């Protein structure tokens, strides 16, 4: 008998006040997030091929590893090269977590927790179990991701989240979606812009200036990005906050805890329609691209230890 389970696995719906969300079993992806009936994230269907990494948990590394190869603790590892869109690049992109069905640990009206113990893979043979909790409350949606090392050797770790923030419209062409997103404002309060090569692998940093200076929250008009920022400015409690503001007045604050050290923005400007959600990807990350090779903000989790990251999405109307 053919299964009636959606292709993205079981669907977990949570609600609180004006907020609702759906998290799927595949990759523990956030499939949709709504506030007062408005789409805050670009949603996708339960049987759809996930569009452009929408809702991914990027683990055990975010972004790219050049050639899929890295050295750690005196050993050499090779992860599969998998980046083909929007153009072929010889990178291992966005980790493994999105490939697997996660185990349900708990489900309530307003929260869901799932876990994944990484299989013993050539590219990441470390015995790490990652647990993700999505919880809706007065302050919005809080995502808590904890990585625990159950093995007997240290494990490398970096994390990112990949939400596509909806621009408030549903453009029927790539050109319309470019224009709709360009009318939005984005504030990334960071002082350094990451310089990359043709494969989007970092080659250095530069002070933000001109189009890369987003500290005052300019519109995205004339700003086409698949870029990262470092040297984030923090509040007294150590958090770093990025703000996305739509023309309809909806403002989304992404608040990362002290482990968030980088922000990535991808506008998909000029991308083919099928690779162009109606919004902007704004990604909090513990480390920038290629951290498994460069060591930049790379975390080492000792046996028996856990590393936890918390990101919150707050929604208001200006």
CSV table of N, CA and C in Angstrom, one decimal, residues 8-9 23-30 50 55-58 96-103 114 116 130 132 134:
chain,number,residue,atom,x,y,z
A,8,UNK,N,7.8,15.4,2.8
A,8,UNK,CA,8.7,16.0,3.8
A,8,UNK,C,8.4,15.4,5.2
A,9,UNK,N,7.7,14.3,5.2
A,9,UNK,CA,7.5,13.6,6.5
A,9,UNK,C,6.3,14.1,7.3
A,23,UNK,N,6.4,22.7,11.3
A,23,UNK,CA,7.7,22.1,11.2
A,23,UNK,C,7.6,20.7,10.7
A,24,UNK,N,8.4,20.3,9.7
A,24,UNK,CA,8.3,19.0,9.1
A,24,UNK,C,9.4,18.1,9.6
A,25,UNK,N,9.1,16.8,9.5
A,25,UNK,CA,10.0,15.7,9.9
A,25,UNK,C,11.3,15.7,9.1
A,26,UNK,N,11.3,16.0,7.9
A,26,UNK,CA,12.5,16.0,7.0
A,26,UNK,C,13.3,17.3,7.4
A,27,UNK,N,14.5,17.0,7.9
A,27,UNK,CA,15.4,18.1,8.2
A,27,UNK,C,15.0,19.0,9.4
A,28,UNK,N,13.9,18.7,10.0
A,28,UNK,CA,13.3,19.6,11.1
A,28,UNK,C,13.2,21.0,10.5
A,29,UNK,N,12.7,21.0,9.2
A,29,UNK,CA,12.6,22.3,8.5
A,29,UNK,C,11.4,23.1,9.0
A,30,UNK,N,11.5,24.4,9.1
A,30,UNK,CA,10.4,25.2,9.3
A,30,UNK,C,9.7,25.5,8.0
A,50,UNK,N,12.1,21.1,-1.4
A,50,UNK,CA,12.3,22.3,-0.6
A,50,UNK,C,13.0,23.3,-1.5
A,55,UNK,N,14.1,27.1,5.0
A,55,UNK,CA,13.8,26.6,6.3
A,55,UNK,C,14.9,25.6,6.9
A,56,UNK,N,16.0,25.4,6.1
A,56,UNK,CA,17.0,24.4,6.6
A,56,UNK,C,17.6,24.8,7.9
A,57,UNK,N,17.9,23.7,8.7
A,57,UNK,CA,18.9,23.8,9.7
A,57,UNK,C,20.2,23.4,9.1
A,58,UNK,N,21.2,24.3,9.1
A,58,UNK,CA,22.5,24.1,8.4
A,58,UNK,C,23.4,23.5,9.4
A,96,UNK,N,24.6,18.2,6.5
A,96,UNK,CA,23.9,17.0,6.3
A,96,UNK,C,22.5,17.0,6.9
A,97,UNK,N,22.2,17.8,7.8
A,97,UNK,CA,21.0,17.7,8.6
A,97,UNK,C,19.7,17.7,7.8
A,98,UNK,N,19.7,18.4,6.7
A,98,UNK,CA,18.4,18.5,5.9
A,98,UNK,C,18.1,17.3,5.1
A,99,UNK,N,19.0,16.3,5.1
A,99,UNK,CA,18.8,15.1,4.3
A,99,UNK,C,17.9,14.0,5.0
A,100,UNK,N,17.8,14.2,6.4
A,100,UNK,CA,17.3,13.1,7.1
A,100,UNK,C,16.0,13.4,7.8
A,101,UNK,N,15.2,12.3,8.1
A,101,UNK,CA,14.0,12.4,8.9
A,101,UNK,C,14.4,12.5,10.4
A,102,UNK,N,14.0,13.5,11.1
A,102,UNK,CA,14.3,13.7,12.5
A,102,UNK,C,13.3,12.9,13.4
A,103,UNK,N,13.8,12.6,14.5
A,103,UNK,CA,12.9,11.9,15.5
A,103,UNK,C,12.2,12.9,16.4
A,114,UNK,N,12.6,18.0,18.0
A,114,UNK,CA,13.0,16.8,17.2
A,114,UNK,C,14.5,16.7,17.4
A,116,UNK,N,18.3,14.5,15.8
A,116,UNK,CA,19.0,13.7,14.8
A,116,UNK,C,20.3,13.3,15.3
A,130,UNK,N,22.0,16.3,17.4
A,130,UNK,CA,21.5,17.7,17.4
A,130,UNK,C,20.0,17.6,17.7
A,132,UNK,N,16.6,20.1,18.0
A,132,UNK,CA,16.0,21.4,17.7
A,132,UNK,C,14.6,21.6,18.3
A,134,UNK,N,11.4,24.3,18.4
A,134,UNK,CA,10.7,25.5,18.0
A,134,UNK,C,9.6,25.8,19.0
